[in-house]
Amino acid sequence: MAYTVGYFIGSLSQKSINRTLSKALIRLAPDSLAFEEIPIKDLPLYNHDFDADYPPEGRALKEAIERVDAVLFVTPEYNRDIPGALKNAIDWASRPWGTNSFNRKPSAIIGTSPGKIGTAVAQQNLRGVLAFCNSPQMSAPEAYLQFLPGLITEDGEVTDPSTEEFLRHFMDEFALFVERVLTVLPRP
Ligand SMILES: Cc1cc2nc3c(=O)[nH]c(=O)nc-3n(C[C@H](O)[C@H](O)[C@H](O)COP(=O)(O)O)c2cc1C
């Protein structure tokens, strides 16, 4: 069974190490997963006045999530939380009330930082947000990656064999998780 994964990069930076990580994850993922980026950079800041007439950027985001079978968050940590741009995108996708695009959509979270705890706190906070959005989340393995210089090349090649094996395992487990969730609990 093949599944399409929409991936969110939580960083808007041109030089994002999380974008580099996403390239490695796509390279290492099993053939049963296909990937589409879900862009967040052009979204205005959400407020509920938009609900009466959702703008094209908000509609495009929701349609992109609805097209995919599962979502993957590859995010930095900003001040021990997820970046505002990513939270804004999640808020857009969760509304208007009653049309939450994450409802029953399987998800996984991963992130990297130059610091030793590798986005652990941001990831825990994101888990709370996604729980409220009723997204079944892969709880294990967790992946908190310290990005040391040269760990992943610009093209997404992982230079350290144990990290490569760990990331491959993460993606294998994600594929199994998506299959399990969508087999047991198909989305309406
Ligand atoms: C506003 C800001 C806040 C940050 N806060 C954290 C933090 O809480 N934890 C952490 O590990 N790194 C933190 N960093 C450093 C980021 O991990 C680092 O800039 C990383 O490259 C961001 O990921 P990106 O390259 O994918 O954008 C912060 C960086 C910025 C710009």
mmCIF file of C-alpha atoms and ligand atoms in Angstrom:
data_model
loop_
_atom_site.group_PDB
_atom_site.id
_atom_site.type_symbol
_atom_site.label_atom_id
_atom_site.label_comp_id
_atom_site.label_asym_id
_atom_site.label_seq_id
_atom_site.Cartn_x
_atom_site.Cartn_y
_atom_site.Cartn_z
ATOM 1 C CA MET A 1 0.000 0.000 0.000
ATOM 2 C CA ALA A 2 1.409 3.443 -0.923
ATOM 3 C CA TYR A 3 0.661 6.575 1.068
ATOM 4 C CA THR A 4 1.229 10.245 0.398
ATOM 5 C CA VAL A 5 2.815 12.272 3.171
ATOM 6 C CA GLY A 6 2.501 16.046 3.301
ATOM 7 C CA TYR A 7 5.466 17.507 5.096
ATOM 8 C CA PHE A 8 5.683 20.828 6.913
ATOM 9 C CA ILE A 9 9.014 22.568 7.373
ATOM 10 C CA GLY A 10 8.632 24.723 10.478
ATOM 11 C CA SER A 11 11.367 27.124 9.319
ATOM 12 C CA LEU A 12 11.076 29.886 6.716
ATOM 13 C CA SER A 13 14.863 30.253 6.501
ATOM 14 C CA GLN A 14 16.586 29.785 3.143
ATOM 15 C CA LYS A 15 19.401 27.972 4.982
ATOM 16 C CA SER A 16 17.165 25.839 7.183
ATOM 17 C CA ILE A 17 18.829 22.776 8.705
ATOM 18 C CA ASN A 18 15.347 21.329 9.131
ATOM 19 C CA ARG A 19 14.797 21.583 5.387
ATOM 20 C CA THR A 20 18.113 19.733 4.969
ATOM 21 C CA LEU A 21 16.849 17.092 7.396
ATOM 22 C CA SER A 22 13.634 16.746 5.379
ATOM 23 C CA LYS A 23 15.710 15.902 2.283
ATOM 24 C CA ALA A 24 17.464 13.132 4.202
ATOM 25 C CA LEU A 25 14.152 11.754 5.483
ATOM 26 C CA ILE A 26 12.728 11.611 1.960
ATOM 27 C CA ARG A 27 15.849 9.813 0.714
ATOM 28 C CA LEU A 28 15.707 7.257 3.510
ATOM 29 C CA ALA A 29 11.947 6.628 3.518
ATOM 30 C CA PRO A 30 10.572 3.329 2.253
ATOM 31 C CA ASP A 31 9.090 3.190 -1.263
ATOM 32 C CA SER A 32 5.596 2.954 0.212
ATOM 33 C CA LEU A 33 5.707 6.680 1.051
ATOM 34 C CA ALA A 34 5.507 9.553 -1.446
ATOM 35 C CA PHE A 35 6.103 13.143 -0.330
ATOM 36 C CA GLU A 36 4.676 16.601 -1.025
ATOM 37 C CA GLU A 37 5.747 19.723 0.817
ATOM 38 C CA ILE A 38 2.895 21.733 2.316
ATOM 39 C CA PRO A 39 4.158 25.327 2.140
ATOM 40 C CA ILE A 40 3.399 27.771 4.959
ATOM 41 C CA LYS A 41 5.364 30.889 4.067
ATOM 42 C CA ASP A 42 2.634 32.878 2.281
ATOM 43 C CA LEU A 43 -0.053 32.541 4.917
ATOM 44 C CA PRO A 44 -1.235 35.783 6.537
ATOM 45 C CA LEU A 45 -1.517 35.765 10.319
ATOM 46 C CA TYR A 46 -4.730 33.957 11.195
ATOM 47 C CA ASN A 47 -7.647 35.450 13.065
ATOM 48 C CA HIS A 48 -11.222 34.234 13.112
ATOM 49 C CA ASP A 49 -12.569 37.137 11.064
ATOM 50 C CA PHE A 50 -11.266 35.157 8.089
ATOM 51 C CA ASP A 51 -13.652 32.288 8.831
ATOM 52 C CA ALA A 52 -16.599 33.903 7.050
ATOM 53 C CA ASP A 53 -14.683 34.033 3.766
ATOM 54 C CA TYR A 54 -11.482 31.947 3.836
ATOM 55 C CA PRO A 55 -8.806 33.498 1.600
ATOM 56 C CA PRO A 56 -7.147 31.472 -1.192
ATOM 57 C CA GLU A 57 -3.981 30.860 0.908
ATOM 58 C CA GLY A 58 -6.020 29.298 3.707
ATOM 59 C CA ARG A 59 -8.113 27.213 1.308
ATOM 60 C CA ALA A 60 -4.994 26.001 -0.538
ATOM 61 C CA LEU A 61 -3.441 24.905 2.753
ATOM 62 C CA LYS A 62 -6.526 22.961 3.783
ATOM 63 C CA GLU A 63 -6.839 21.339 0.353
ATOM 64 C CA ALA A 64 -3.171 20.321 0.442
ATOM 65 C CA ILE A 65 -3.655 18.577 3.788
ATOM 66 C CA GLU A 66 -6.866 16.958 2.644
ATOM 67 C CA ARG A 67 -5.086 15.510 -0.443
ATOM 68 C CA VAL A 68 -2.483 13.617 1.605
ATOM 69 C CA ASP A 69 -2.831 10.511 3.761
ATOM 70 C CA ALA A 70 -0.567 11.671 6.587
ATOM 71 C CA VAL A 71 1.511 14.637 7.714
ATOM 72 C CA LEU A 72 5.105 14.954 8.899
ATOM 73 C CA PHE A 73 6.351 17.963 10.875
ATOM 74 C CA VAL A 74 10.058 18.764 10.534
ATOM 75 C CA THR A 75 10.541 21.712 12.816
ATOM 76 C CA PRO A 76 13.062 23.883 14.603
ATOM 77 C CA GLU A 77 12.653 25.007 18.193
ATOM 78 C CA TYR A 78 12.257 28.737 18.804
ATOM 79 C CA ASN A 79 12.524 29.783 22.448
ATOM 80 C CA ARG A 80 11.520 26.301 23.577
ATOM 81 C CA ASP A 81 8.426 26.172 21.365
ATOM 82 C CA ILE A 82 7.517 25.717 17.710
ATOM 83 C CA PRO A 83 8.099 28.738 15.436
ATOM 84 C CA GLY A 84 5.162 31.108 15.119
ATOM 85 C CA ALA A 85 4.935 30.466 11.360
ATOM 86 C CA LEU A 86 4.209 26.794 11.973
ATOM 87 C CA LYS A 87 1.674 27.470 14.717
ATOM 88 C CA ASN A 88 -0.024 29.974 12.408
ATOM 89 C CA ALA A 89 -0.292 27.320 9.673
ATOM 90 C CA ILE A 90 -1.785 24.815 12.105
ATOM 91 C CA ASP A 91 -4.315 27.413 13.261
ATOM 92 C CA TRP A 92 -5.326 28.094 9.646
ATOM 93 C CA ALA A 93 -5.715 24.389 8.893
ATOM 94 C CA SER A 94 -7.754 23.736 12.032
ATOM 95 C CA ARG A 95 -10.462 26.258 11.117
ATOM 96 C CA PRO A 96 -13.199 27.251 10.269
ATOM 97 C CA TRP A 97 -14.750 25.450 13.220
ATOM 98 C CA GLY A 98 -15.996 22.013 12.180
ATOM 99 C CA THR A 99 -13.596 21.676 9.237
ATOM 100 C CA ASN A 100 -10.360 20.851 11.066
ATOM 101 C CA SER A 101 -8.069 19.402 8.382
ATOM 102 C CA PHE A 102 -6.001 17.410 10.901
ATOM 103 C CA ASN A 103 -8.960 15.429 12.218
ATOM 104 C CA ARG A 104 -7.894 11.737 12.219
ATOM 105 C CA LYS A 105 -4.907 12.540 9.986
ATOM 106 C CA PRO A 106 -1.915 10.489 11.139
ATOM 107 C CA SER A 107 1.189 12.503 11.956
ATOM 108 C CA ALA A 108 4.787 12.323 13.086
ATOM 109 C CA ILE A 109 7.162 14.945 14.447
ATOM 110 C CA ILE A 110 10.899 15.329 14.071
ATOM 111 C CA GLY A 111 13.313 18.236 14.306
ATOM 112 C CA THR A 112 16.903 19.277 14.540
ATOM 113 C CA SER A 113 18.837 22.021 16.251
ATOM 114 C CA PRO A 114 22.503 22.791 16.866
ATOM 115 C CA GLY A 115 21.718 22.349 20.577
ATOM 116 C CA LYS A 116 22.039 19.044 22.383
ATOM 117 C CA ILE A 117 18.357 18.474 23.144
ATOM 118 C CA GLY A 118 17.511 18.775 19.443
ATOM 119 C CA THR A 119 14.049 20.449 19.574
ATOM 120 C CA ALA A 120 12.726 18.161 22.323
ATOM 121 C CA VAL A 121 10.735 20.893 24.055
ATOM 122 C CA ALA A 122 9.186 22.242 20.844
ATOM 123 C CA GLN A 123 8.208 18.704 19.870
ATOM 124 C CA GLN A 124 6.479 18.089 23.190
ATOM 125 C CA ASN A 125 4.523 21.317 22.798
ATOM 126 C CA LEU A 126 3.553 20.398 19.238
ATOM 127 C CA ARG A 127 2.238 17.081 20.543
ATOM 128 C CA GLY A 128 -0.264 18.972 22.694
ATOM 129 C CA VAL A 129 -1.437 21.061 19.747
ATOM 130 C CA LEU A 130 -1.873 18.027 17.497
ATOM 131 C CA ALA A 131 -3.683 16.120 20.240
ATOM 132 C CA PHE A 132 -6.239 18.924 20.409
ATOM 133 C CA CYS A 133 -6.521 18.745 16.598
ATOM 134 C CA ASN A 134 -7.341 15.010 16.941
ATOM 135 C CA SER A 135 -4.376 13.857 14.871
ATOM 136 C CA PRO A 136 -3.224 10.339 15.781
ATOM 137 C CA GLN A 137 0.501 10.796 16.427
ATOM 138 C CA MET A 138 3.348 8.319 16.185
ATOM 139 C CA SER A 139 4.605 8.335 19.783
ATOM 140 C CA ALA A 140 7.719 6.196 19.227
ATOM 141 C CA PRO A 141 10.394 6.367 18.082
ATOM 142 C CA GLU A 142 11.055 9.961 19.100
ATOM 143 C CA ALA A 143 13.739 11.825 17.154
ATOM 144 C CA TYR A 144 15.674 14.705 18.689
ATOM 145 C CA LEU A 145 18.598 15.368 16.422
ATOM 146 C CA GLN A 146 21.579 17.559 17.213
ATOM 147 C CA PHE A 147 22.742 19.040 13.921
ATOM 148 C CA LEU A 148 26.535 19.015 13.981
ATOM 149 C CA PRO A 149 28.318 20.657 11.029
ATOM 150 C CA GLY A 150 28.450 18.316 8.027
ATOM 151 C CA LEU A 151 26.008 15.767 9.509
ATOM 152 C CA ILE A 152 23.760 16.008 6.431
ATOM 153 C CA THR A 153 24.877 17.381 3.065
ATOM 154 C CA GLU A 154 22.877 19.997 1.134
ATOM 155 C CA ASP A 155 21.433 17.158 -0.951
ATOM 156 C CA GLY A 156 20.250 15.256 2.105
ATOM 157 C CA GLU A 157 22.974 12.625 2.357
ATOM 158 C CA VAL A 158 23.627 11.622 5.953
ATOM 159 C CA THR A 159 27.351 11.353 6.609
ATOM 160 C CA ASP A 160 27.164 9.478 9.931
ATOM 161 C CA PRO A 161 26.093 5.808 9.520
ATOM 162 C CA SER A 162 24.409 5.471 12.916
ATOM 163 C CA THR A 163 22.341 8.640 12.334
ATOM 164 C CA GLU A 164 21.437 7.380 8.867
ATOM 165 C CA GLU A 165 20.253 4.076 10.314
ATOM 166 C CA PHE A 166 18.285 5.863 13.029
ATOM 167 C CA LEU A 167 16.507 8.122 10.510
ATOM 168 C CA ARG A 168 15.768 5.193 8.205
ATOM 169 C CA HIS A 169 14.230 3.342 11.141
ATOM 170 C CA PHE A 170 12.158 6.428 12.020
ATOM 171 C CA MET A 171 10.719 6.556 8.502
ATOM 172 C CA ASP A 172 10.098 2.792 8.357
ATOM 173 C CA GLU A 173 8.198 3.043 11.620
ATOM 174 C CA PHE A 174 6.234 6.040 10.338
ATOM 175 C CA ALA A 175 5.167 4.086 7.236
ATOM 176 C CA LEU A 176 3.965 1.222 9.441
ATOM 177 C CA PHE A 177 2.188 3.649 11.765
ATOM 178 C CA VAL A 178 0.327 5.319 8.882
ATOM 179 C CA GLU A 179 -0.721 1.954 7.492
ATOM 180 C CA ARG A 180 -1.884 0.773 10.903
ATOM 181 C CA VAL A 181 -3.916 3.905 11.623
ATOM 182 C CA LEU A 182 -5.543 4.082 8.205
ATOM 183 C CA THR A 183 -6.310 0.370 8.164
ATOM 184 C CA VAL A 184 -7.906 0.335 11.598
ATOM 185 C CA LEU A 185 -9.501 3.752 11.451
ATOM 186 C CA PRO A 186 -10.065 4.907 7.846
ATOM 187 C CA ARG A 187 -10.781 8.620 7.593
ATOM 188 C CA PRO A 188 -14.357 9.470 6.604
HETATM 189 C C1 LIG B 1 14.300 33.132 17.547
HETATM 190 C C2 LIG B 1 15.156 31.898 17.749
HETATM 191 C C3 LIG B 1 14.960 31.127 18.865
HETATM 192 C C4 LIG B 1 15.696 29.962 19.039
HETATM 193 N N1 LIG B 1 15.438 29.168 20.122
HETATM 194 C C5 LIG B 1 16.031 27.950 20.203
HETATM 195 C C6 LIG B 1 15.617 27.013 21.198
HETATM 196 O O1 LIG B 1 14.747 27.264 21.994
HETATM 197 N N2 LIG B 1 16.203 25.797 21.194
HETATM 198 C C7 LIG B 1 17.177 25.457 20.304
HETATM 199 O O2 LIG B 1 17.679 24.330 20.353
HETATM 200 N N3 LIG B 1 17.589 26.332 19.350
HETATM 201 C C8 LIG B 1 17.037 27.550 19.267
HETATM 202 N N4 LIG B 1 17.386 28.434 18.279
HETATM 203 C C9 LIG B 1 18.475 28.057 17.349
HETATM 204 C C10 LIG B 1 17.914 27.226 16.210
HETATM 205 O O3 LIG B 1 17.880 25.866 16.609
HETATM 206 C C11 LIG B 1 18.782 27.376 14.960
HETATM 207 O O4 LIG B 1 18.745 28.727 14.525
HETATM 208 C C12 LIG B 1 18.319 26.463 13.835
HETATM 209 O O5 LIG B 1 19.205 26.601 12.743
HETATM 210 C C13 LIG B 1 16.904 26.790 13.388
HETATM 211 O O6 LIG B 1 16.463 25.814 12.489
HETATM 212 P P1 LIG B 1 16.388 26.105 10.910
HETATM 213 O O7 LIG B 1 17.844 26.256 10.453
HETATM 214 O O8 LIG B 1 15.733 24.904 10.344
HETATM 215 O O9 LIG B 1 15.646 27.397 10.719
HETATM 216 C C14 LIG B 1 16.677 29.597 18.089
HETATM 217 C C15 LIG B 1 16.864 30.408 16.962
HETATM 218 C C16 LIG B 1 16.106 31.535 16.798
HETATM 219 C C17 LIG B 1 16.313 32.379 15.545
#
